[in-house]
Short mmCIF file of C-alpha atoms and ligand atoms in Angstrom, two decimals:
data_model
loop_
_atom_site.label_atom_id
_atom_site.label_comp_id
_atom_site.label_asym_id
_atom_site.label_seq_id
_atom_site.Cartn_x
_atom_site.Cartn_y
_atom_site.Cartn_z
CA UNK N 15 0.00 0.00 0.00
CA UNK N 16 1.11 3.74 -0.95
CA UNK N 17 -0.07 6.20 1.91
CA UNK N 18 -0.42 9.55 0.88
CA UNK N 19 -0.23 12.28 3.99
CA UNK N 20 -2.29 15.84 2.86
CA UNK N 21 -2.27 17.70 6.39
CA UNK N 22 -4.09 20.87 4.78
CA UNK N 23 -7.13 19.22 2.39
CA UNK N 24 -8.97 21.58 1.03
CA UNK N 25 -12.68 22.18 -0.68
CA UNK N 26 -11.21 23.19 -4.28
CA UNK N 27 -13.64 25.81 -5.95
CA UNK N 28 -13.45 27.48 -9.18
CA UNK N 29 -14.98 30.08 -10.33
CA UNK N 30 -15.29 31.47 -13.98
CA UNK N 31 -15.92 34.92 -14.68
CA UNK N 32 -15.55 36.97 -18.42
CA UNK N 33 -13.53 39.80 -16.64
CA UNK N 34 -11.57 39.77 -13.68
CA UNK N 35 -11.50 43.45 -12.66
CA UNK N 36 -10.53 44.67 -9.38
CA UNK N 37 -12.65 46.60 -6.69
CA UNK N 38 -15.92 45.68 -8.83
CA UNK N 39 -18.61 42.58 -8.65
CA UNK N 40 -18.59 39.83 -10.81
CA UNK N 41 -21.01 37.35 -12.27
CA UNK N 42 -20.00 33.96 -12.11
CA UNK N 43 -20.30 31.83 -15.40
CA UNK N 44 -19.30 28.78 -13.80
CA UNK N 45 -18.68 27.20 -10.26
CA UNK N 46 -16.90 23.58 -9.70
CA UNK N 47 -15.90 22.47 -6.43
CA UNK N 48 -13.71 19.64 -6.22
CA UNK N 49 -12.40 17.91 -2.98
CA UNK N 50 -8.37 18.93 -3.32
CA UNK N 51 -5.05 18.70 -1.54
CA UNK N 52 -2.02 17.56 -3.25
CA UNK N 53 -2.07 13.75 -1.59
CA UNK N 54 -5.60 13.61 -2.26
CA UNK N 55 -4.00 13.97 -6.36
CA UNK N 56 -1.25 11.89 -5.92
CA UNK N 57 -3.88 9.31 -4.68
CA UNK N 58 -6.09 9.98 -7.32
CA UNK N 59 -3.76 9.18 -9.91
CA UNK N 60 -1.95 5.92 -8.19
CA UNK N 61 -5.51 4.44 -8.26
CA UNK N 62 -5.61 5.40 -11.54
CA UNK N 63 -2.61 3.68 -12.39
CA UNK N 64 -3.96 0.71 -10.52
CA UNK N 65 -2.42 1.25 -7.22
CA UNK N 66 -3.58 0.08 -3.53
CA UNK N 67 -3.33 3.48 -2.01
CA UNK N 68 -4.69 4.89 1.33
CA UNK N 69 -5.27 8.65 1.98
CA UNK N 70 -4.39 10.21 5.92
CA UNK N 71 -4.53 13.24 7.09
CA UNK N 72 -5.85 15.98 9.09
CA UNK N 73 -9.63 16.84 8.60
CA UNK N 74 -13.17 15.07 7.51
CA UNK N 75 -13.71 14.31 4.18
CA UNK N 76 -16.10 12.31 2.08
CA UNK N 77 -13.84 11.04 0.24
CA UNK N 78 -14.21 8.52 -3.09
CA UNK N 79 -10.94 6.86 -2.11
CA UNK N 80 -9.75 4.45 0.71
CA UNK N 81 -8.93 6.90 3.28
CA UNK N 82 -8.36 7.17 7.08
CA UNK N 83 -8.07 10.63 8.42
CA UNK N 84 -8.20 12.42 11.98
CA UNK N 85 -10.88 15.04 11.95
CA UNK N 86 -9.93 18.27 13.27
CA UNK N 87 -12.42 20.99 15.20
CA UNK N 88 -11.69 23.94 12.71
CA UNK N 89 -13.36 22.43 9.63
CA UNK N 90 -11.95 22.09 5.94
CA UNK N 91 -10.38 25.01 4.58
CA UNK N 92 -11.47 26.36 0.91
CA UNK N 93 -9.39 27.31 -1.99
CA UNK N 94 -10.75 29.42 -4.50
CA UNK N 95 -9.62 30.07 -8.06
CA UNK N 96 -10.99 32.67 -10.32
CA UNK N 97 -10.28 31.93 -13.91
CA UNK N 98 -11.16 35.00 -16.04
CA UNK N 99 -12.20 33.82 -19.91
CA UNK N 100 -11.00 37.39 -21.48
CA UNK N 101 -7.30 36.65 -20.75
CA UNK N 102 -7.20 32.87 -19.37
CA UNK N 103 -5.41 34.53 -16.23
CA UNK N 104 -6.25 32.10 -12.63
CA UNK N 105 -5.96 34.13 -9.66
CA UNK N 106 -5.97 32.41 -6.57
CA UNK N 107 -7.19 32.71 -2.78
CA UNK N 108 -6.02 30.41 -0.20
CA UNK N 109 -7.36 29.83 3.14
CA UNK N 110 -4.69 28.80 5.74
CA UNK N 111 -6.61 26.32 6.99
CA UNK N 112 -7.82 25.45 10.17
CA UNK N 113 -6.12 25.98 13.66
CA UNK N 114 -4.82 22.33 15.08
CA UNK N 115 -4.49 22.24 18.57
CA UNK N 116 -1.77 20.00 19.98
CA UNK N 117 -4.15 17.22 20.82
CA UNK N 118 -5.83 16.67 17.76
CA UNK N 119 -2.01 16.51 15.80
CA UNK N 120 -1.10 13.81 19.02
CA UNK N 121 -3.83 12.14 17.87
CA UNK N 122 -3.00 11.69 14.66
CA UNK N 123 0.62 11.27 14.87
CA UNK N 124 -0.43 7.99 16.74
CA UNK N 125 -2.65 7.23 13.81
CA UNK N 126 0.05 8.09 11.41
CA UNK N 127 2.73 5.63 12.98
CA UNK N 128 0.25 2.64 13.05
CA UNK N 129 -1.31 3.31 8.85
CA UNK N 130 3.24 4.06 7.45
CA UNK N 131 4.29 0.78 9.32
CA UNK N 132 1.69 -1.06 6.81
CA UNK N 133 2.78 0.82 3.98
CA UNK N 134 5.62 0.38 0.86
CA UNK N 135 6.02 4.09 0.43
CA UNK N 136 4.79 7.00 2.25
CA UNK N 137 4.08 10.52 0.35
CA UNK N 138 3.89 13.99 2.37
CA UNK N 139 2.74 16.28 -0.01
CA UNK N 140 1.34 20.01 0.07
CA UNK N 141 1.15 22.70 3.20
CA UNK N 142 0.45 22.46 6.51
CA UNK N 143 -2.22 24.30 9.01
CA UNK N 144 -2.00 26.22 11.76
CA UNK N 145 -0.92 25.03 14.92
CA UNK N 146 0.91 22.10 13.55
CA UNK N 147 4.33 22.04 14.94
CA UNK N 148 6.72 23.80 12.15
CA UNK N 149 8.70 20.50 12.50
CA UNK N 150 5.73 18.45 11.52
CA UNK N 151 7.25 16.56 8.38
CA UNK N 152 10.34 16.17 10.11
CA UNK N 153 8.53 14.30 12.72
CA UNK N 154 6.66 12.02 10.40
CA UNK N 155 9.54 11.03 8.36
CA UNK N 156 11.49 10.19 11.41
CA UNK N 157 8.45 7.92 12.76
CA UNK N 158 8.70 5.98 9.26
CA UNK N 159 10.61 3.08 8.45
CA UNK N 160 9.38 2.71 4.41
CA UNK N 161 10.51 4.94 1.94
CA UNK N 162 9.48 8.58 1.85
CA UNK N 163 8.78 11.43 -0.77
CA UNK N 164 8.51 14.89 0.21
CA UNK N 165 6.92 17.27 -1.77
CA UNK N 166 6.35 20.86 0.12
CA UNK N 167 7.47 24.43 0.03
CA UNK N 168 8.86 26.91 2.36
CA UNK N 169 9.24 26.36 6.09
CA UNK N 170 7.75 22.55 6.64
CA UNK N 171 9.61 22.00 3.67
CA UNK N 172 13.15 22.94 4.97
CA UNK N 173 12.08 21.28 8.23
CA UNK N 174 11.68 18.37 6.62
CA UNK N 175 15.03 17.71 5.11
CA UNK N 176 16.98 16.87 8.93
CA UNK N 177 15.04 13.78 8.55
CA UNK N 178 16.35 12.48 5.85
CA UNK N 179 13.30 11.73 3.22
CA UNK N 180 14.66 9.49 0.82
CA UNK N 181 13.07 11.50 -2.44
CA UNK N 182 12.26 15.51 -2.48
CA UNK N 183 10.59 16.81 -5.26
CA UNK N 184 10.31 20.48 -5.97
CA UNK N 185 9.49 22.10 -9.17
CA UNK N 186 12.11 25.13 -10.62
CA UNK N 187 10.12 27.71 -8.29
CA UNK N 188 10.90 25.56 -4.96
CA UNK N 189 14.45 24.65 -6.01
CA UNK N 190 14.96 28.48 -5.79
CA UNK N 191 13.20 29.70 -3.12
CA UNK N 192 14.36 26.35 -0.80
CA UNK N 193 18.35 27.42 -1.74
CA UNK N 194 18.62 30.55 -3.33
CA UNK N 195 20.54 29.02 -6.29
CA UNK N 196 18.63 29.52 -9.68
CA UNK N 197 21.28 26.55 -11.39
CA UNK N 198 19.11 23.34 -10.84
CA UNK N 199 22.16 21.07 -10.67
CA UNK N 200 23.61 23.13 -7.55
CA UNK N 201 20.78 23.92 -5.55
CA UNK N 202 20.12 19.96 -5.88
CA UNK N 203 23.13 19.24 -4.31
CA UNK N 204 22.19 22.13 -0.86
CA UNK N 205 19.25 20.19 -0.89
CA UNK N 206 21.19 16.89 -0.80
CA UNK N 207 23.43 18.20 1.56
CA UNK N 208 20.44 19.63 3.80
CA UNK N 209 19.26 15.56 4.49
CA UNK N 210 17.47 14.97 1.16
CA UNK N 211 18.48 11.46 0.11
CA UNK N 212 17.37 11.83 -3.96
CA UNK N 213 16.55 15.21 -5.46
CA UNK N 214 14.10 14.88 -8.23
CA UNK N 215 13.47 18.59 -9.75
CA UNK N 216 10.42 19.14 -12.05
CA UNK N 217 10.93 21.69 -14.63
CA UNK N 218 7.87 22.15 -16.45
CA UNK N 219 7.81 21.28 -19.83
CA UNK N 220 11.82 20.61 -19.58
CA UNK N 221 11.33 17.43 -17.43
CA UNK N 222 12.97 15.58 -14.79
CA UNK N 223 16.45 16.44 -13.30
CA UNK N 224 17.26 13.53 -10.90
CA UNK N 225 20.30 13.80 -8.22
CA UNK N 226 20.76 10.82 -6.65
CA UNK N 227 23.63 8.63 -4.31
CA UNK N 228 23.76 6.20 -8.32
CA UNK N 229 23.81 9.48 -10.39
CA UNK N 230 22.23 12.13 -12.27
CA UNK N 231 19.64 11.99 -15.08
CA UNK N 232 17.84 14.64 -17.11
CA UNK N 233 13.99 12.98 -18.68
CA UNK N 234 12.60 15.51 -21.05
CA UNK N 235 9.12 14.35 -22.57
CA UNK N 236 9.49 14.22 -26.44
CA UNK N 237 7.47 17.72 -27.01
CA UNK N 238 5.41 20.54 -24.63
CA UNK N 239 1.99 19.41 -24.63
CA UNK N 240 -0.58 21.80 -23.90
CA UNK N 241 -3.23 21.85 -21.36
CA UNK N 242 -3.89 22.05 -17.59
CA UNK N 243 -0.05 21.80 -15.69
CA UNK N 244 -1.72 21.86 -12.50
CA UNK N 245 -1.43 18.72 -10.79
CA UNK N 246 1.31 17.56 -12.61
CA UNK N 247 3.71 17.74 -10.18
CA UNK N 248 1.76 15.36 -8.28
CA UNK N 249 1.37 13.12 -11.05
CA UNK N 250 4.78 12.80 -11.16
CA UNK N 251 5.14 12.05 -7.43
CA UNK N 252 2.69 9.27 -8.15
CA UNK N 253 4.76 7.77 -10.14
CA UNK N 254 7.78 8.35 -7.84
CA UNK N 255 6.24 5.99 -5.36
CA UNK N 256 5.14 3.40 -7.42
CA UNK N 257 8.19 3.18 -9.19
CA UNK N 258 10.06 3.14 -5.33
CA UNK N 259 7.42 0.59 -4.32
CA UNK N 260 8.68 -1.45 -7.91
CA UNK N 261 11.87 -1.04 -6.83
CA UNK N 262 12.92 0.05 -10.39
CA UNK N 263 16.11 1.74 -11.25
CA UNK N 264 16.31 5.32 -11.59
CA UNK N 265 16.29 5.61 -15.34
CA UNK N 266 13.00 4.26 -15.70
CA UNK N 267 11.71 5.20 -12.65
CA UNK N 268 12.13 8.58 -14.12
CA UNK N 269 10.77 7.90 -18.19
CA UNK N 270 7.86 6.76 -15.91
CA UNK N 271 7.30 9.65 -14.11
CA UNK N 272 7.60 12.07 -17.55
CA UNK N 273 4.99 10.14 -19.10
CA UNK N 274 2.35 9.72 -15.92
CA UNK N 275 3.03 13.78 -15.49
CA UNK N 276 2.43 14.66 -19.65
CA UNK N 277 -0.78 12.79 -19.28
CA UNK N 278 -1.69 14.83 -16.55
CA UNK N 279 -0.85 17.95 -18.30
CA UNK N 280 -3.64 16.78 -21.18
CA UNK N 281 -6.24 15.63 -18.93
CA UNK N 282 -8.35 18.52 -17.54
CA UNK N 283 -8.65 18.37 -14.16
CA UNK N 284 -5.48 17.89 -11.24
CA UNK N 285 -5.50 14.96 -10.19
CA UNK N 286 -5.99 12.81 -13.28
CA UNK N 287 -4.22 11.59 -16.20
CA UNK N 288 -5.14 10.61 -19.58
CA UNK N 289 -4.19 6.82 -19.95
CA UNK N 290 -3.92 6.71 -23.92
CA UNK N 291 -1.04 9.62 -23.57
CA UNK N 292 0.40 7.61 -20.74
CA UNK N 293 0.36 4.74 -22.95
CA UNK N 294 1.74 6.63 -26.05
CA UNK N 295 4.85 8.15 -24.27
CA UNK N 296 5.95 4.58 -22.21
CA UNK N 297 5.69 3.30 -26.04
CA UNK N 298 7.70 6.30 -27.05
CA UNK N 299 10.84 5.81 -24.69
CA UNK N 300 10.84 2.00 -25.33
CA UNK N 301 11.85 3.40 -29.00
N1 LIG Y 10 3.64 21.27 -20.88
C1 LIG Y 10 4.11 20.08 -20.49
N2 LIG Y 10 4.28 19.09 -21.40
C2 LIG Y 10 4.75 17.88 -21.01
N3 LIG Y 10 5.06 17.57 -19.75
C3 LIG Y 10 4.93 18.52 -18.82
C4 LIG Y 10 4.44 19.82 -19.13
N4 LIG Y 10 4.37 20.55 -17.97
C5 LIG Y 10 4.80 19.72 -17.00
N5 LIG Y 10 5.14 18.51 -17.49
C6 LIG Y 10 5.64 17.35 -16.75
O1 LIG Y 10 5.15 17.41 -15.43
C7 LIG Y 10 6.22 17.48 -14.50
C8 LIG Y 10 5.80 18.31 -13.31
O2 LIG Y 10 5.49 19.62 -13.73
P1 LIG Y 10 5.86 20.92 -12.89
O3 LIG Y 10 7.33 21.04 -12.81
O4 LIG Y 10 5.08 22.03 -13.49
O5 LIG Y 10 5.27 20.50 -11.45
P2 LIG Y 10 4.68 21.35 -10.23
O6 LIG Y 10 4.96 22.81 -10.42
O7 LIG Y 10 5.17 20.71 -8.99
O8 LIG Y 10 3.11 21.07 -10.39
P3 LIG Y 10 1.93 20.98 -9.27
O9 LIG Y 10 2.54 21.31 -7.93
O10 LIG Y 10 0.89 21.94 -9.73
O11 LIG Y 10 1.42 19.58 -9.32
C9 LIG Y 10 7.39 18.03 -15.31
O12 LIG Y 10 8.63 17.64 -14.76
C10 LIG Y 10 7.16 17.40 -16.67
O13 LIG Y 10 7.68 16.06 -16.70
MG1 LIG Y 11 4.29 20.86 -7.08
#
């Protein structure tokens, strides 16, 4: 089993409007609302790969996946995306999400070391709430024996390195603002030397850069394809644990993960892929 750990789930709600203009009201075209998080994707797409995958967390969710989270007093937090039609722009608003007290987080912690001693790969993706100690993914990777993937930003992020997680995976925005070093190659190795055990770097359309203890590897998909990015990174993550729970070499591990992330890319919506790309692009690197 792959768990997937999203601390901060969120109600995912888009809006669409013709105009986005500032200091004015809007009519809205179009609402979707969407249960989100970024382990609630990587799940999504494992089980679409055909994966035994269990989703934990903070929060209570009806959830179309196996799942077995700790509810929290403080609700589910909402993410809202306006996506204006004129110009194609999405401008986002966040909610931090709600305030854990110390409790509810022992509570799950205990949860948490009971569901990662069952699993083959455990994935700790995304933010975290308030009131979670700033140390929180450090504290989970350290109570975890089978092999981790981190994929955060800022503080938790850095926090999370001591630990040692066996694969980090931040895109080219991360890689900068986690070092400070805009050359991918080099602010791979801080992160390495920070506790990271493999960095593997998304770079949009560009691919894969891998930096591992066997080597390095750049995985480009064969063209740009165009579509919906978001989600992609966690697509690729997906892919990262099954191909760690496979125990497959890096090389393919990685042509893998550049064709489960393209097909993510085509299909609409974050959190899915579109199997006859998938299928296309394994054929592809066989070639
Ligand atoms: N336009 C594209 N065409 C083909 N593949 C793409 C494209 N954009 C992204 N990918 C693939 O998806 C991977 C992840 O994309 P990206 O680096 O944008 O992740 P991310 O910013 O972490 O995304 P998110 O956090 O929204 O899931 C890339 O390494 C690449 O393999
Ligand atoms: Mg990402």
């Amino acid at each position: 089993m792959i768990l997937a750990v999203t601390l901060n789930p969120a109600v995912d709600i888009t809006y669409r409007v013709s105009h986005l203009e500032r200091g004015r009201s809007h009519r809205v075209e179009f609402v979707r609302e969407r249960l989100g998080g970024k382990g609630i994707n990587v799940a999504r797409v494992l089980r679409a790969l055909g994966r035994e995958v269990l989703v934990t967390g903070l929060g209570a969710l009806d959830l179309d996946i196996p799942h077995a989270l700790t509810p929290v007093a403080g609700g589910l937090r909402r993410t809202v995306t306006i996506v204006s039609t004129e110009d194609g722009s999405a401008t986002g608003l966040n909610e931090p999400g709600p305030v854990v007290t110390a409790a509810e987080w022992g509570r799950f912690l205990a949860r948490y070391r009971e569901l990662a001693s069952r699993a083959a790969v455990v994935v700790l993706s995304g933010s975290v709430p308030p009131g979670v100690p700033a140390d929180a993914y450090c504290q989970l990777i350290r109570a975890t024996t089978a092999s981790t993937i981190l994929d955060s930003s800022g503080a938790p992020f850095l926090a999370g390195l001591p630990a040692r997680p066996d694969v980090v995976k931040p895109n080219a925005d991360e890689l900068v603002s986690a070092t400070g070093s805009p050359a991918p190659e080099r602010a791979a190795g801080a992160l390495r030397a920070a506790g990271a055990g493999a960095v593997v770097a998304s770079l949009g359309s560009a691919g894969l850069l891998a930096v591992t203890d066997a080597g390095t590897w750049r995985v480009a998909p064969p063209e740009a394809l165009r579509g919906n990015p978001t989600g992609a990174g966690d697509a690729c993550v997906a892919a990262i644990a099954a191909g760690l729970a496979d125990g497959l070499g890096w090389p393919e591990l990685l042509r893998e993960a550049v064709a489960v992330s393209a097909a993510a890319v085509v299909a609409p919506v974050a959190g899915e892929i579109d199997l006859s790309t998938y299928e296309e692009l394994r054929a592809h690197a066989d070639r």
